[in-house]
Structure formats: C-alpha cells, structure tokens
C-alpha cells in the first residue's frame, strides 16, 4: 500500500478517546475522591500549577511522574492507585485502596493526602467523598441496617444499578469531617471493571453536581441586581407613555441600563453555559446507571428531580430573565429613539418654516432697499443730467425747472431698468 500522510493530530485525537480508562476494583475496596477548583477565573488558570501539585503528591510517595503535558494520570502510588484528571475548571484526584477500614467512612482514610500538600493546593476543595465498595449482603435487612447507621434517612437515595450489578446509596450530605459518603454493594457476579465504572460514574455525578451548583450560587448574587434594574426599566418605560420628561434624558437612562445588563451578561455567560453543560453530564451519568427502585427508596434520579433540578431551573430562569430584560431595554431604546427622531424632525420642520419666513422677509426688505436705491440713484442721476443740460436750456430759452422735470422720468426709468437687469444677472 502506498504511504499516505497522516493529519498531524490524528494519533493524539484517537488516543484521547482511550486515555481515561475506568479503574478495575474488587470488593472490598475504598475510594477517596477530591476535586479542587480555583475561586476565580478557573477556566483560564495556569494549568501547570495543577501538574506541579500532582508531581508533589507523587514525589511524596516516590511514584513515577506523568508526562510534562499530561491532562490525566493513572498509576500506582505506594499501596494506593491514583487517578488524576484535569478538567476545564477543576482537577480531580481519586485514590483507590484494596481494603476497608474497620470504621465505615473513617475520616482517617483522607490522610492519603498529606496536610502540607493540601495546604499548597492551587485552589479550594469544591467537593470530596469517601466511597466504600463492599460485597453485597445476601439479605436486604442487612443492607437496610447499614444504610440506617451511615446515612440520613430523610435524604437517602438508594438504587440497584446496571441490571442488579450493584446497589448504590448516598444522602449527598457533608459529614462532620467534610466529606460525602457513598456506599456501593457489589454483586458477586459483577466484574472488577464494571465495578470501577460504577465508582467512576458516581464520582462524576458528584463532581459535576457540585460544579453546576456554582451557577445557583451566582444566581443569588445576580438576582438583587436584576430586581433593581427591572424596577428602573419599568419606571422608565412608564415615563415613555406620558408627555412629561425629556425624551433624550430617558433615552440616556435606558442606554445606561442596557450597558449594565450587557455587562452582567458578559460576566455570567461562561457560568450559565458551564452550568448547562454540567447539568447535562449529571443527567447522562445517572441515566447510564440504569437505576431500578430498591427498598421502595428514592433513586438518584428522583433525588435530583426533587433537590437538584429546582436549583437548575432557577439558574435557567435567571439566564432567560437576563436575556429578556436585555431585549426589553433594547426595544424600549429603539422605540424612544424613534420618538426622539420624530421630535427632532418636527423641530427641523419648524426651523425650516422659520427660515422660509425669514427668507421671505429678507426678500421683501431687499426689494424695498432696491426701490429706495432706484430713487436715490435717480436723484443723483437727475442732478448730474441737469448740470449737463443747463447750457442747452439757456439756448432753448427753457427754465431749469422745466428741464429737470422733463428728464426725471427718463432717468428714473433708465436707472430702474439697469438695476433690474443687474439683479437678474446676479441671480
């Protein structure tokens, strides 16, 4: 076969599809999960800090280091196995151990992360969880007893997943040590890789649930500002209906509100988009578990519907409200701008009418001046003509008065004709 040139990133893109394998877990096992996020501008952070923080943890255990440009890592770390993933806004650590502590969900399990290493974390903990993978007991009452000891009954969610491969349970509450608790009872027939996929999906549900709730936190900050701007916008639109007030002043106020709304839209666009994406991932991961009701308890999907979905609908409602208010402000500005244009057109017509009237007055004045100028020029012309014709008057024995009267009309007519011709020439 003749050689063909590959696209430069072909192998890298194909490898990305297989770069994040699911762990293989046998029961009993423990998983310690940690997600770290910077408080501000996490998406544009220097991701080299995440890698440096991972290397510090690996150095603590003397484990092999990742590639310099790695965005994920899976390998042995002492007696543990570590799965590290770098996401757009956060970074996650999942540590697996093939054993269970004597005390269920013992906070000491989190000591796998050294205190000094946690203090140097490039960000804060957005969530952490302790996952306990156990063989499924033969009797349901035994499971019921354990769940009653470990979780808050009021918010407990339990489900049989993946066609009975395991029973998973959590109350999604933070315990006194600051961690969520998730219990997995694995069926004997369930393989290690399938158990690993269940654990991974549960960690992803918690990760993206916590990340999407950041949108709800932002809505609490945004809502008072929207309420204030909504009141101002309503008042300005009420002013537009009346004849009081200066339209241009109202237009400037509307433009100021539009600028504030656009500024809020820019500040919240990323968070609204990320919240929608995270919510979709949460729903997909829950759907992938293929839940079945267990012990007549609510499942994960039902828990999310009752507790999580209302928060997400609030976020979507605030996003739609911001868009609607921006559209209202723009429409109001356009209407008021039309009104201002109409008022300016009326003012321009008045100005043009006054200019026409002024031009008419100037024309009348010009004609009056022209008439007076004809008289004045004629007066001087008659005097000059008289001086020229006085000798002839003596020869003809005609008095000066008669001579002056005789030449007045011809001189006036000549002057008038010359002035009129000059005006036509200038026009």
XYZ file of C-alpha atoms in Angstrom:
427
model
C 0.000 0.000 0.000
C 1.336 3.405 -0.939
C 2.201 5.626 2.075
C -0.291 8.349 2.985
C 0.391 11.409 5.058
C -1.482 11.486 8.366
C -3.104 14.553 9.806
C -0.683 15.931 12.454
C -3.034 15.315 15.388
C -4.621 12.061 14.226
C -2.983 9.757 16.762
C -3.303 12.285 19.586
C -7.030 12.713 18.982
C -7.607 8.967 18.722
C -5.552 8.346 21.850
C -7.653 10.875 23.762
C -10.658 8.561 23.383
C -8.803 5.813 25.259
C -6.714 7.938 27.614
C -9.038 7.873 30.641
C -9.641 4.192 31.425
C -12.002 3.065 34.159
C -10.325 1.559 37.207
C -10.728 -2.140 37.938
C -11.947 -2.600 41.505
C -12.672 -5.689 43.543
C -14.723 -5.733 46.709
C -13.804 -4.809 49.358
C -12.187 -1.524 48.266
C -12.085 2.095 49.305
C -12.009 5.186 47.098
C -11.112 8.647 48.318
C -12.199 11.420 45.959
C -11.118 15.073 45.924
C -11.973 17.897 43.481
C -10.045 21.200 43.622
C -11.046 24.436 41.899
C -9.629 27.939 41.914
C -12.160 30.500 43.193
C -11.741 32.978 40.300
C -11.119 32.533 36.561
C -10.567 28.805 36.963
C -11.011 28.151 33.241
C -8.104 30.459 32.360
C -5.809 29.349 35.184
C -2.222 28.278 34.659
C -2.732 24.515 34.427
C 0.953 23.907 35.014
C 0.208 24.532 38.688
C -2.171 21.549 38.674
C 0.539 19.335 37.214
C 3.119 20.621 39.682
C 0.744 19.880 42.551
C 0.253 16.330 41.250
C 4.006 15.825 40.968
C 4.415 16.957 44.582
C 1.988 14.233 45.684
C 3.728 11.605 43.573
C 7.110 12.660 44.967
C 5.729 12.221 48.474
C 5.075 8.545 47.688
C 8.051 8.086 45.364
C 5.741 7.260 42.434
C 6.562 7.728 38.712
C 5.914 11.203 37.330
C 3.493 11.982 34.494
C 4.317 13.422 31.090
C 5.081 17.162 31.093
C 1.879 17.985 29.178
C -0.362 15.356 30.759
C -4.017 16.123 31.448
C -4.695 12.759 33.100
C -2.749 10.187 35.048
C -3.368 6.677 36.378
C -0.752 4.721 38.220
C 0.370 3.102 41.430
C 1.262 5.348 44.357
C 2.698 3.274 47.177
C -0.023 0.897 48.353
C -2.630 3.005 46.549
C -3.672 3.600 42.958
C -4.190 7.206 41.853
C -6.431 8.501 39.088
C -5.850 12.186 38.302
C -7.842 14.197 35.765
C -7.574 17.806 34.708
C -10.833 19.445 33.637
C -11.712 22.863 32.253
C -12.351 24.428 35.662
C -11.100 21.914 38.175
C -8.818 18.975 38.830
C -9.828 15.689 40.457
C -7.916 13.103 42.478
C -9.293 9.608 43.122
C -7.250 7.249 45.289
C -8.120 3.531 45.424
C -7.135 1.001 48.076
C -7.945 -2.726 48.057
C -9.153 -2.789 51.667
C -11.785 -1.371 54.002
C -11.185 0.400 57.260
C -12.664 -1.079 60.409
C -14.758 2.046 60.877
C -17.094 2.795 57.996
C -16.238 6.061 56.231
C -13.371 6.733 58.584
C -12.091 10.315 58.108
C -8.569 8.934 58.554
C -8.854 7.491 55.034
C -8.466 11.033 53.729
C -4.986 11.130 55.269
C -3.761 9.666 51.994
C -3.408 13.340 51.075
C -0.687 14.920 53.305
C -1.661 18.033 55.234
C 1.144 20.163 53.782
C 0.129 19.068 50.286
C -3.483 20.106 50.898
C -2.321 23.488 52.197
C -0.390 24.086 48.957
C -3.341 23.204 46.726
C -3.844 25.692 43.835
C -7.445 26.360 44.793
C -10.091 25.158 47.215
C -11.990 21.932 47.685
C -15.232 22.036 45.744
C -16.144 18.517 46.892
C -14.681 15.403 48.441
C -16.145 11.975 49.034
C -15.403 8.653 50.665
C -16.632 5.651 48.684
C -16.948 2.244 50.278
C -17.142 -0.743 47.873
C -18.351 -3.892 49.639
C -19.700 -7.307 48.692
C -23.466 -7.259 48.514
C -25.023 -8.938 51.606
C -27.389 -11.789 50.994
C -30.258 -10.217 52.923
C -31.922 -6.862 52.319
C -32.383 -6.162 56.064
C -28.608 -6.216 56.479
C -28.246 -3.531 53.811
C -31.055 -1.572 55.462
C -29.325 -1.697 58.827
C -26.033 -0.434 57.430
C -27.650 2.390 55.494
C -29.550 3.430 58.603
C -26.275 3.710 60.519
C -24.380 5.572 57.803
C -26.845 7.996 56.196
C -29.591 10.498 56.979
C -32.857 8.673 56.150
C -34.702 11.811 55.033
C -32.402 12.431 52.043
C -31.128 8.908 51.429
C -31.098 7.801 47.784
C -30.733 4.072 47.046
C -30.888 2.224 43.746
C -29.995 -1.042 42.097
C -27.886 -0.194 39.040
C -26.771 -1.836 35.807
C -29.280 -4.683 35.915
C -28.513 -5.618 39.511
C -24.737 -5.344 39.239
C -24.631 -3.320 42.444
C -26.654 -1.348 44.945
C -25.512 2.239 45.438
C -26.557 4.626 48.183
C -25.803 8.164 49.365
C -27.545 11.012 51.153
C -25.438 13.686 49.387
C -24.757 15.353 52.724
C -21.416 16.543 54.047
C -20.435 14.692 57.212
C -18.605 16.155 60.200
C -15.245 15.529 58.524
C -16.283 17.475 55.418
C -16.845 14.541 53.036
C -19.774 12.977 51.242
C -20.428 9.289 51.806
C -21.237 6.860 49.011
C -21.780 3.136 49.583
C -21.591 0.514 46.822
C -22.701 -3.072 47.432
C -21.280 -5.140 44.561
C -22.909 -8.332 43.391
C -20.655 -11.389 43.276
C -21.214 -11.745 39.533
C -20.121 -8.184 38.803
C -16.645 -7.897 37.329
C -13.894 -5.581 38.567
C -14.054 -3.285 35.539
C -17.814 -2.895 35.823
C -17.425 -2.042 39.481
C -14.791 0.503 38.518
C -17.178 2.100 36.012
C -19.843 2.404 38.703
C -17.425 4.117 41.082
C -16.178 6.429 38.336
C -19.696 7.450 37.352
C -20.646 8.131 40.948
C -17.585 10.371 41.315
C -18.509 12.193 38.106
C -22.085 12.708 39.293
C -20.799 14.322 42.484
C -18.175 16.372 40.635
C -20.497 17.864 38.048
C -23.353 18.268 40.518
C -21.110 20.405 42.712
C -19.719 22.339 39.736
C -23.186 23.061 38.335
C -24.351 24.370 41.721
C -21.871 27.211 41.252
C -24.417 28.591 38.800
C -27.035 28.612 41.560
C -24.604 30.482 43.816
C -24.072 33.053 41.072
C -27.838 33.496 40.679
C -28.066 34.526 44.323
C -25.538 37.266 43.571
C -27.261 38.213 40.318
C -30.912 38.313 41.403
C -30.778 41.516 43.541
C -29.113 43.380 40.677
C -31.715 42.153 38.198
C -34.502 43.197 40.570
C -33.067 46.699 40.845
C -32.561 47.054 37.096
C -36.028 45.641 36.406
C -37.579 48.311 38.623
C -35.635 51.081 36.887
C -36.537 49.726 33.463
C -40.232 49.526 34.347
C -40.219 53.110 35.653
C -38.527 54.414 32.523
C -40.984 52.608 30.271
C -43.830 54.149 32.300
C -42.301 57.591 31.684
C -42.281 56.892 27.955
C -46.083 56.678 27.933
C -46.520 60.182 29.337
C -45.709 63.534 27.812
C -43.665 64.687 30.789
C -39.916 64.445 30.885
C -37.295 64.942 28.223
C -37.144 62.033 25.797
C -33.380 62.338 25.336
C -32.766 62.095 29.084
C -34.935 58.977 29.256
C -33.043 57.530 26.297
C -29.691 58.060 28.027
C -31.047 56.341 31.154
C -32.240 53.400 29.048
C -28.851 53.133 27.385
C -27.186 53.065 30.817
C -29.431 50.164 31.855
C -28.666 48.359 28.598
C -24.946 48.724 29.280
C -25.364 47.328 32.815
C -27.384 44.380 31.513
C -24.822 43.628 28.812
C -22.061 43.789 31.421
C -23.909 41.280 33.584
C -24.480 39.080 30.542
C -20.751 39.047 29.802
C -19.876 38.253 33.426
C -22.377 35.389 33.670
C -22.200 33.897 30.163
C -19.485 31.361 30.966
C -21.074 30.241 34.225
C -24.523 29.845 32.660
C -23.042 27.841 29.785
C -20.940 25.681 32.102
C -23.906 25.018 34.398
C -25.997 23.796 31.478
C -23.176 21.514 30.322
C -22.573 20.130 33.826
C -26.282 19.503 34.347
C -26.421 17.525 31.100
C -23.453 15.396 32.224
C -25.081 14.686 35.607
C -28.281 13.534 33.922
C -26.341 11.416 31.421
C -24.298 9.701 34.129
C -27.422 8.917 36.155
C -29.158 7.593 33.071
C -26.115 5.412 32.297
C -26.511 3.719 35.700
C -29.892 2.298 34.584
C -31.435 2.609 38.032
C -34.090 0.308 39.464
C -36.005 1.059 42.653
C -34.595 -0.639 45.748
C -36.294 -0.933 49.143
C -39.024 1.454 47.964
C -36.486 4.251 48.358
C -35.967 7.169 46.044
C -33.246 6.665 43.471
C -30.556 9.087 42.378
C -32.699 10.401 39.519
C -35.637 11.037 41.852
C -33.373 12.748 44.385
C -32.019 15.032 41.662
C -35.517 15.760 40.429
C -36.648 16.870 43.893
C -33.500 18.629 45.157
C -31.170 19.366 42.237
C -33.456 20.143 39.306
C -35.217 23.083 41.049
C -31.845 24.777 41.515
C -31.002 24.197 37.860
C -34.378 25.562 36.766
C -33.691 28.651 38.874
C -30.413 29.120 37.022
C -32.137 28.713 33.652
C -34.885 31.104 34.721
C -32.344 33.758 35.719
C -30.499 33.310 32.430
C -33.748 33.740 30.480
C -34.708 36.713 32.641
C -31.417 38.441 31.893
C -31.891 37.858 28.161
C -35.494 39.083 28.321
C -34.558 42.241 30.213
C -31.785 42.980 27.722
C -34.245 42.566 24.855
C -36.787 44.808 26.637
C -34.208 47.521 27.192
C -33.157 47.348 23.537
C -36.747 47.514 22.281
C -37.545 50.402 24.617
C -34.428 52.233 23.445
C -35.409 51.733 19.815
C -38.953 52.996 20.459
C -37.706 56.003 22.366
C -35.063 56.670 19.731
C -37.854 56.700 17.145
C -39.755 59.168 19.301
C -36.678 61.368 19.612
C -36.186 61.233 15.832
C -39.819 62.240 15.275
C -39.479 65.139 17.706
C -36.273 66.233 16.023
C -37.969 66.040 12.617
C -40.771 68.261 13.912
C -38.180 70.689 15.290
C -36.358 70.675 11.969
C -39.613 71.436 10.146
C -40.270 74.337 12.479
C -36.750 75.601 11.878
C -37.186 75.279 8.113
C -40.542 77.098 8.299
C -38.981 79.921 10.298
C -36.108 80.043 7.832
C -38.594 80.313 4.938
C -40.391 83.119 6.714
C -37.110 84.855 7.396
C -36.051 84.466 3.786
C -39.376 85.949 2.671
C -38.842 88.921 4.962
C -35.321 89.318 3.649
C -36.658 89.278 0.075
C -39.201 91.946 0.887
C -36.565 94.017 2.593
C -34.276 93.532 -0.382
C -36.968 94.740 -2.760
C -37.650 97.725 -0.537
C -33.954 98.537 -0.480
C -33.790 98.154 -4.251
C -36.720 100.565 -4.619
C -35.022 103.080 -2.378
C -31.768 102.635 -4.205
C -33.515 103.387 -7.513
C -34.868 106.610 -6.022
C -31.503 107.631 -4.613
C -29.586 106.810 -7.786
C -32.235 108.540 -9.864
C -31.978 111.642 -7.686
C -28.249 111.912 -8.215
C -28.577 110.994 -11.890
C -31.181 113.714 -12.484
C -28.911 116.251 -10.751
C -25.948 115.277 -12.921
C -28.067 115.267 -16.065
C -29.411 118.691 -15.091
C -25.910 120.112 -14.782
C -25.106 118.720 -18.213
C -28.242 120.135 -19.872
C -28.368 123.565 -18.235
C -26.397 125.229 -21.075
C -28.853 123.753 -23.564
C -31.768 125.105 -21.515
C -30.459 128.667 -21.867
C -30.065 128.237 -25.612
C -33.620 126.914 -25.941
C -34.930 129.516 -23.505
C -36.268 126.806 -21.174
C -36.199 127.157 -17.422
C -34.151 124.843 -15.280
C -37.288 123.520 -13.508
C -38.925 122.529 -16.755
C -35.722 120.886 -17.961
C -35.360 118.951 -14.704
C -38.979 117.769 -14.842
C -38.539 116.661 -18.435
C -35.533 114.469 -17.763
C -36.691 112.977 -14.421
C -38.939 110.227 -15.815
C -36.484 109.027 -18.478
C -33.647 108.957 -15.929
C -35.740 107.078 -13.342
C -36.814 104.565 -15.978
C -33.236 104.029 -17.108
C -31.990 103.522 -13.559
C -34.815 101.079 -12.800
C -34.064 99.112 -15.963
C -30.342 98.911 -15.151
C -30.927 97.773 -11.523
C -33.385 95.083 -12.643
C -31.010 93.804 -15.295
C -28.140 93.695 -12.795
C -30.311 91.722 -10.308
C -31.232 89.172 -12.981
C -27.595 88.824 -13.906
C -26.622 88.145 -10.292
C -29.465 85.636 -9.799
